[in-house]
Amino acid sequence: MYEEFEPKEPFSRRAARELCDWIEAAMMAVVCVVLVFTFVVRLAGVDGASMMPTLEDHDRLIITRLGGEITQGDIVVVTLSDRGSDPLVKRVVATEGQVIDINFEQGTVYLDGQLLDEPYTAGPTMLSYDTTFPQTVPEGHIFMMGDNRNNSWDSRDSWIGMVDTRHILGRAIYRVFPLNRLGTP
């Protein structure tokens, strides 16, 4: 006949518990975002015109170390902090064991004796630095150049040279800025 009556929790206690639940959820979200951006992906920016027409100055990229080995044709971000340089965004032209040769009179690049088809470049490779060719890429290194070959400071200069793969921060997987150019680089 009589229903048991359970007293309601006071509003202030219910509100405090709900606030704690929201704070806990927000903290978990922050921790997840920090972990993802620390161990899975990072944001990197393009500084300069060396990767035009593929990437432009101030483009923002998502990069990752996941997804296997770095291969010829990948766009990577490398750090040369031991030399006082800002991170560089460049295209991998050759990996360990491959032979790179550049004919600067013709503006052509050869990999293991085969002419590279490079539709992504801004023009022929005419700019040379102090590196002589052909060169064999040592184990654990890459040879990289910008897509705007005649306006790029890259592995053709002995100060940069062949880059140790331990200096690769990640491979570019997606352009997130500017918004009108979202997509894979």
Coordinates of C-alpha atoms in Angstrom, one line a residue, residues 7-87:
P7 CA 14.8 11.1 -0.5
K8 CA 16.2 12.9 -3.5
E9 CA 19.8 14.0 -3.5
P10 CA 20.1 17.7 -2.9
F11 CA 20.6 19.7 -6.1
S12 CA 24.0 21.1 -5.0
R13 CA 25.4 17.6 -4.5
R14 CA 24.0 16.4 -7.9
A15 CA 25.4 19.5 -9.7
A16 CA 28.8 19.0 -8.1
R17 CA 28.9 15.3 -9.1
E18 CA 27.9 16.2 -12.7
L19 CA 30.5 19.0 -12.8
C20 CA 33.1 16.4 -11.7
D21 CA 32.0 14.0 -14.4
W22 CA 32.4 16.8 -17.0
I23 CA 35.8 17.8 -15.7
E24 CA 36.9 14.1 -15.8
A25 CA 35.7 13.7 -19.4
A26 CA 37.5 16.9 -20.5
M27 CA 40.7 15.8 -18.8
M28 CA 40.6 12.4 -20.5
A29 CA 40.0 14.2 -23.8
V30 CA 43.0 16.4 -23.3
V31 CA 45.2 13.5 -22.3
C32 CA 44.1 11.6 -25.4
V33 CA 44.9 14.6 -27.7
V34 CA 48.3 15.0 -26.1
L35 CA 49.1 11.4 -26.5
V36 CA 48.0 11.3 -30.1
F37 CA 50.0 14.5 -31.0
T38 CA 53.0 13.2 -29.1
F39 CA 53.2 9.7 -30.4
V40 CA 51.1 9.3 -33.5
V41 CA 50.9 12.6 -35.4
R42 CA 52.3 16.1 -35.3
L43 CA 51.7 19.4 -37.0
A44 CA 54.4 20.9 -39.1
G45 CA 54.6 24.1 -41.2
V46 CA 56.1 24.9 -44.5
D47 CA 58.5 27.8 -44.5
G48 CA 59.4 29.2 -47.9
A49 CA 58.9 28.3 -51.5
S50 CA 61.2 25.3 -51.8
M51 CA 58.3 22.8 -52.1
M52 CA 56.2 24.7 -54.7
P53 CA 54.1 23.9 -56.5
T54 CA 53.2 20.9 -54.3
L55 CA 53.3 22.9 -51.0
E56 CA 53.3 26.6 -50.5
D57 CA 54.7 28.9 -47.8
H58 CA 52.7 28.7 -44.5
D59 CA 50.9 25.4 -45.4
R60 CA 50.3 23.3 -42.4
L61 CA 50.8 19.5 -42.5
I62 CA 50.0 16.5 -40.4
I63 CA 53.0 14.3 -40.2
T64 CA 53.5 10.8 -38.7
R65 CA 56.2 8.3 -38.0
L66 CA 53.8 5.5 -38.4
G67 CA 53.1 3.6 -41.6
G68 CA 56.3 1.8 -42.4
E69 CA 59.6 2.8 -44.0
I70 CA 60.3 6.1 -45.7
T71 CA 60.4 5.6 -49.4
Q72 CA 61.4 7.5 -52.5
G73 CA 58.8 10.1 -53.3
D74 CA 57.6 10.7 -49.7
I75 CA 57.5 14.2 -48.4
V76 CA 59.2 14.4 -45.0
V77 CA 60.0 16.8 -42.3
V78 CA 63.6 16.6 -41.0
T79 CA 65.3 18.3 -38.1
L80 CA 68.9 19.4 -38.3
S81 CA 68.8 21.0 -34.9
D82 CA 72.4 19.8 -34.2
R83 CA 73.4 22.3 -37.0
G84 CA 71.1 25.1 -35.8
S85 CA 68.6 24.7 -38.6
D86 CA 64.8 24.9 -38.4
P87 CA 63.0 21.8 -39.6

